[in-house]
Amino acid sequence: MVSLLDHADALAASLTEADLVPGPASGLIPPDFKPTTHLAVAFARAAEVGAFFRAGECGQTPHISFGPELDAPADASYTFILVDPDAPTPDDPKFAFWRHYVVSGLKPGPSEEEYETSVKGSGGKVLTAYLGPGPKDDSKPHRYLFLLYREPSGFALGKSDVGGEELVDRRSFKPTEFAEKHGLQLVGVNWMTCAGDGWKE
């Protein structure tokens, strides 16, 4: 398994190379951000940092995995957010950030080597139902951000606190403001790119 330090270095380099930080994710992810847990996401295959997917590969709800933070309380719980900064297209991201998935109350696995978790198995609460990436075939690939936040003690939100699930409700979500309002602390980041099934380079 890649060490947390090596993961942090690779993550920072990839975010810069993808023009995310600095870029549209600058407000979400500070330039000096250092993850305190390794956030792993998988569909039919693992979404390694910066991996490329087709929309058809991402139809099912992703599996979320992360290990415990060294200095976090033993009863710490976490919120996972998946957003698209390139909606409706990277050239005209007027609907950024598009809110694809929000889950609260997630728990880490027992160790860094065995950090399997899932919404059902961890008691996670879905606040925004999963909507798979849907870039158009004539759009450049979109970048998708997976964000993991440690929740404050007593954190308890419902779906209405996040927003509706209709398409018009999901657009122009402001994750930075949401995190600040509710005392969420960013601890893990991952990302991928995704294109329509018929997209050609």
mmCIF file of C-alpha atoms in Angstrom:
data_model
loop_
_atom_site.group_PDB
_atom_site.id
_atom_site.type_symbol
_atom_site.label_atom_id
_atom_site.label_comp_id
_atom_site.label_asym_id
_atom_site.label_seq_id
_atom_site.Cartn_x
_atom_site.Cartn_y
_atom_site.Cartn_z
ATOM 1 C CA MET A 1 0.000 0.000 0.000
ATOM 2 C CA VAL A 2 1.203 3.522 -0.827
ATOM 3 C CA SER A 3 2.184 5.500 2.261
ATOM 4 C CA LEU A 4 0.057 8.492 3.211
ATOM 5 C CA LEU A 5 3.006 10.808 2.532
ATOM 6 C CA ASP A 6 3.550 9.410 -0.965
ATOM 7 C CA HIS A 7 -0.188 9.597 -1.602
ATOM 8 C CA ALA A 8 -0.219 13.249 -0.517
ATOM 9 C CA ASP A 9 2.644 14.098 -2.870
ATOM 10 C CA ALA A 10 1.045 12.303 -5.812
ATOM 11 C CA LEU A 11 -2.324 13.918 -5.098
ATOM 12 C CA ALA A 12 -0.884 17.435 -4.939
ATOM 13 C CA ALA A 13 1.061 16.950 -8.173
ATOM 14 C CA SER A 14 -1.966 15.553 -9.993
ATOM 15 C CA LEU A 15 -4.275 18.375 -8.856
ATOM 16 C CA THR A 16 -1.785 20.919 -10.162
ATOM 17 C CA GLU A 17 -1.268 19.091 -13.449
ATOM 18 C CA ALA A 18 -5.050 18.905 -13.975
ATOM 19 C CA ASP A 19 -5.417 22.667 -13.339
ATOM 20 C CA LEU A 20 -7.647 21.985 -10.348
ATOM 21 C CA VAL A 21 -5.361 23.590 -7.729
ATOM 22 C CA PRO A 22 -4.764 26.328 -8.612
ATOM 23 C CA GLY A 23 -8.012 26.324 -10.535
ATOM 24 C CA PRO A 24 -11.700 25.666 -9.814
ATOM 25 C CA ALA A 25 -10.927 23.533 -6.740
ATOM 26 C CA SER A 26 -8.719 26.154 -5.063
ATOM 27 C CA GLY A 27 -11.497 27.225 -2.717
ATOM 28 C CA LEU A 28 -12.199 23.608 -1.813
ATOM 29 C CA ILE A 29 -8.663 22.326 -1.437
ATOM 30 C CA PRO A 30 -6.037 24.654 0.106
ATOM 31 C CA PRO A 31 -2.680 24.716 -1.737
ATOM 32 C CA ASP A 32 -0.947 23.309 1.351
ATOM 33 C CA PHE A 33 -3.570 20.626 2.000
ATOM 34 C CA LYS A 34 -2.198 17.356 3.359
ATOM 35 C CA PRO A 35 -4.660 14.458 3.571
ATOM 36 C CA THR A 36 -4.813 12.720 6.934
ATOM 37 C CA THR A 37 -6.392 9.592 5.484
ATOM 38 C CA HIS A 38 -6.198 7.826 2.135
ATOM 39 C CA LEU A 39 -9.603 8.121 0.451
ATOM 40 C CA ALA A 40 -10.142 5.276 -2.004
ATOM 41 C CA VAL A 41 -13.108 5.128 -4.377
ATOM 42 C CA ALA A 42 -14.060 2.308 -6.712
ATOM 43 C CA PHE A 43 -16.692 1.545 -9.300
ATOM 44 C CA ALA A 44 -16.148 -1.721 -11.190
ATOM 45 C CA ARG A 45 -12.478 -0.792 -10.843
ATOM 46 C CA ALA A 46 -10.565 1.515 -8.571
ATOM 47 C CA ALA A 47 -10.687 5.244 -9.237
ATOM 48 C CA GLU A 48 -7.005 5.912 -8.788
ATOM 49 C CA VAL A 49 -5.976 9.560 -8.539
ATOM 50 C CA GLY A 50 -6.774 11.153 -11.901
ATOM 51 C CA ALA A 51 -8.020 7.912 -13.511
ATOM 52 C CA PHE A 52 -10.092 8.108 -16.701
ATOM 53 C CA PHE A 53 -13.555 6.540 -16.901
ATOM 54 C CA ARG A 54 -16.414 6.399 -19.366
ATOM 55 C CA ALA A 55 -19.851 7.381 -18.082
ATOM 56 C CA GLY A 56 -21.118 3.843 -18.580
ATOM 57 C CA GLU A 57 -18.576 2.574 -16.056
ATOM 58 C CA CYS A 58 -19.925 4.838 -13.319
ATOM 59 C CA GLY A 59 -23.594 3.983 -13.271
ATOM 60 C CA GLN A 60 -23.486 2.158 -9.947
ATOM 61 C CA THR A 61 -22.941 3.845 -6.594
ATOM 62 C CA PRO A 62 -19.203 3.915 -5.836
ATOM 63 C CA HIS A 63 -17.603 2.002 -2.989
ATOM 64 C CA ILE A 64 -15.889 4.325 -0.497
ATOM 65 C CA SER A 65 -12.885 3.259 1.571
ATOM 66 C CA PHE A 66 -10.659 5.100 4.047
ATOM 67 C CA GLY A 67 -8.575 4.402 7.113
ATOM 68 C CA PRO A 68 -8.696 6.040 10.557
ATOM 69 C CA GLU A 69 -6.907 9.329 11.141
ATOM 70 C CA LEU A 70 -4.109 9.194 13.695
ATOM 71 C CA ASP A 71 -5.330 12.079 15.848
ATOM 72 C CA ALA A 72 -9.073 11.872 15.311
ATOM 73 C CA PRO A 73 -11.481 10.880 18.098
ATOM 74 C CA ALA A 74 -12.289 7.188 18.196
ATOM 75 C CA ASP A 75 -15.946 7.920 17.444
ATOM 76 C CA ALA A 76 -15.230 10.285 14.534
ATOM 77 C CA SER A 77 -17.615 10.146 11.590
ATOM 78 C CA TYR A 78 -17.262 11.531 8.085
ATOM 79 C CA THR A 79 -19.164 13.079 5.190
ATOM 80 C CA PHE A 80 -18.369 12.173 1.578
ATOM 81 C CA ILE A 81 -19.179 14.546 -1.294
ATOM 82 C CA LEU A 82 -18.837 13.951 -5.035
ATOM 83 C CA VAL A 83 -18.976 17.062 -7.227
ATOM 84 C CA ASP A 84 -18.273 18.091 -10.818
ATOM 85 C CA PRO A 85 -16.491 21.447 -11.358
ATOM 86 C CA ASP A 86 -16.958 21.193 -15.152
ATOM 87 C CA ALA A 87 -20.745 21.229 -15.544
ATOM 88 C CA PRO A 88 -22.154 21.445 -18.125
ATOM 89 C CA THR A 89 -18.804 21.526 -19.985
ATOM 90 C CA PRO A 90 -15.212 22.322 -19.013
ATOM 91 C CA ASP A 91 -15.316 25.265 -21.432
ATOM 92 C CA ASP A 92 -18.492 26.679 -19.868
ATOM 93 C CA PRO A 93 -18.748 25.487 -16.235
ATOM 94 C CA LYS A 94 -21.701 27.722 -15.406
ATOM 95 C CA PHE A 95 -23.379 25.038 -13.275
ATOM 96 C CA ALA A 96 -20.334 24.177 -11.147
ATOM 97 C CA PHE A 97 -20.268 22.562 -8.736
ATOM 98 C CA TRP A 98 -22.729 19.849 -9.760
ATOM 99 C CA ARG A 99 -23.690 17.780 -6.714
ATOM 100 C CA HIS A 100 -23.648 14.072 -7.564
ATOM 101 C CA TYR A 101 -23.586 12.342 -4.187
ATOM 102 C CA VAL A 102 -23.521 13.250 -0.487
ATOM 103 C CA VAL A 103 -23.307 10.745 2.372
ATOM 104 C CA SER A 104 -22.832 11.488 6.073
ATOM 105 C CA GLY A 105 -22.064 9.343 9.107
ATOM 106 C CA LEU A 106 -19.379 7.208 7.449
ATOM 107 C CA LYS A 107 -16.890 5.358 9.632
ATOM 108 C CA PRO A 108 -13.318 4.366 8.740
ATOM 109 C CA GLY A 109 -12.065 0.817 8.579
ATOM 110 C CA PRO A 110 -10.113 -0.605 11.533
ATOM 111 C CA SER A 111 -6.653 0.041 10.075
ATOM 112 C CA GLU A 112 -4.849 1.655 7.161
ATOM 113 C CA GLU A 113 -4.353 -1.810 5.666
ATOM 114 C CA GLU A 114 -7.990 -2.813 6.101
ATOM 115 C CA TYR A 115 -10.068 0.291 5.506
ATOM 116 C CA GLU A 116 -13.115 -1.130 3.795
ATOM 117 C CA THR A 117 -16.338 0.711 4.485
ATOM 118 C CA SER A 118 -19.630 1.218 2.746
ATOM 119 C CA VAL A 119 -22.715 3.335 3.195
ATOM 120 C CA LYS A 120 -24.767 0.359 4.375
ATOM 121 C CA GLY A 121 -22.085 -1.254 6.487
ATOM 122 C CA SER A 122 -20.999 1.920 8.248
ATOM 123 C CA GLY A 123 -24.438 3.302 9.018
ATOM 124 C CA GLY A 124 -23.908 6.080 6.487
ATOM 125 C CA LYS A 125 -26.866 8.325 5.719
ATOM 126 C CA VAL A 126 -27.492 9.337 2.106
ATOM 127 C CA LEU A 127 -28.183 13.078 1.940
ATOM 128 C CA THR A 128 -28.122 13.295 -1.871
ATOM 129 C CA ALA A 129 -28.876 10.150 -3.855
ATOM 130 C CA TYR A 130 -26.140 9.077 -6.238
ATOM 131 C CA LEU A 131 -26.380 10.383 -9.794
ATOM 132 C CA GLY A 132 -23.680 9.024 -12.068
ATOM 133 C CA PRO A 133 -21.519 11.273 -14.231
ATOM 134 C CA GLY A 134 -23.216 12.190 -17.485
ATOM 135 C CA PRO A 135 -20.943 14.294 -19.689
ATOM 136 C CA LYS A 136 -22.216 14.645 -23.251
ATOM 137 C CA ASP A 137 -20.342 12.872 -26.016
ATOM 138 C CA ASP A 138 -19.404 16.225 -27.565
ATOM 139 C CA SER A 139 -17.963 17.548 -24.293
ATOM 140 C CA LYS A 140 -14.357 17.281 -23.223
ATOM 141 C CA PRO A 141 -13.894 14.925 -20.257
ATOM 142 C CA HIS A 142 -15.094 16.322 -16.935
ATOM 143 C CA ARG A 143 -13.087 16.261 -13.728
ATOM 144 C CA TYR A 144 -14.832 14.819 -10.658
ATOM 145 C CA LEU A 145 -13.793 15.499 -7.082
ATOM 146 C CA PHE A 146 -14.234 13.046 -4.221
ATOM 147 C CA LEU A 147 -14.093 14.925 -0.914
ATOM 148 C CA LEU A 148 -14.022 13.448 2.597
ATOM 149 C CA TYR A 149 -14.740 15.639 5.625
ATOM 150 C CA ARG A 150 -14.552 14.886 9.328
ATOM 151 C CA GLU A 151 -17.816 15.836 10.980
ATOM 152 C CA PRO A 152 -18.045 17.884 14.189
ATOM 153 C CA SER A 153 -19.510 16.322 17.304
ATOM 154 C CA GLY A 154 -23.300 16.222 17.153
ATOM 155 C CA PHE A 155 -23.396 16.593 13.369
ATOM 156 C CA ALA A 156 -26.895 15.779 12.160
ATOM 157 C CA LEU A 157 -28.257 16.921 8.817
ATOM 158 C CA GLY A 158 -31.157 15.856 6.631
ATOM 159 C CA LYS A 159 -31.605 15.941 2.880
ATOM 160 C CA SER A 160 -33.224 19.368 3.021
ATOM 161 C CA ASP A 161 -30.045 20.807 4.558
ATOM 162 C CA VAL A 162 -28.096 19.859 1.435
ATOM 163 C CA GLY A 163 -30.636 20.568 -1.284
ATOM 164 C CA GLY A 164 -33.071 18.818 -3.579
ATOM 165 C CA GLU A 165 -32.283 15.921 -5.883
ATOM 166 C CA GLU A 166 -33.879 17.171 -9.086
ATOM 167 C CA LEU A 167 -31.374 18.130 -11.770
ATOM 168 C CA VAL A 168 -32.021 21.835 -11.362
ATOM 169 C CA ASP A 169 -31.396 21.525 -7.610
ATOM 170 C CA ARG A 170 -28.050 19.776 -7.976
ATOM 171 C CA ARG A 171 -26.346 22.466 -10.007
ATOM 172 C CA SER A 172 -24.333 25.394 -8.609
ATOM 173 C CA PHE A 173 -23.726 23.649 -5.279
ATOM 174 C CA LYS A 174 -21.170 25.426 -3.082
ATOM 175 C CA PRO A 175 -19.275 22.746 -1.143
ATOM 176 C CA THR A 176 -16.865 25.177 0.504
ATOM 177 C CA GLU A 177 -19.689 27.235 1.957
ATOM 178 C CA PHE A 178 -21.523 24.063 2.951
ATOM 179 C CA ALA A 179 -18.464 22.713 4.779
ATOM 180 C CA GLU A 180 -17.801 25.991 6.590
ATOM 181 C CA LYS A 181 -21.432 26.399 7.611
ATOM 182 C CA HIS A 182 -21.586 22.941 9.156
ATOM 183 C CA GLY A 183 -18.098 22.717 10.655
ATOM 184 C CA LEU A 184 -16.775 20.053 8.289
ATOM 185 C CA GLN A 185 -12.995 19.575 8.078
ATOM 186 C CA LEU A 186 -11.449 18.295 4.847
ATOM 187 C CA VAL A 187 -9.302 15.216 5.518
ATOM 188 C CA GLY A 188 -9.213 13.252 2.255
ATOM 189 C CA VAL A 189 -9.375 13.935 -1.489
ATOM 190 C CA ASN A 190 -9.424 11.873 -4.647
ATOM 191 C CA TRP A 191 -10.475 12.677 -8.211
ATOM 192 C CA MET A 192 -11.038 11.231 -11.643
ATOM 193 C CA THR A 193 -11.953 12.262 -15.173
ATOM 194 C CA CYS A 194 -14.945 10.951 -17.085
ATOM 195 C CA ALA A 195 -16.183 11.267 -20.658
ATOM 196 C CA GLY A 196 -19.324 10.222 -22.471
ATOM 197 C CA ASP A 197 -19.379 6.702 -23.834
ATOM 198 C CA GLY A 198 -19.253 8.052 -27.391
ATOM 199 C CA TRP A 199 -16.594 10.708 -26.852
ATOM 200 C CA LYS A 200 -13.623 10.588 -29.198
ATOM 201 C CA GLU A 201 -10.313 12.351 -28.673
#
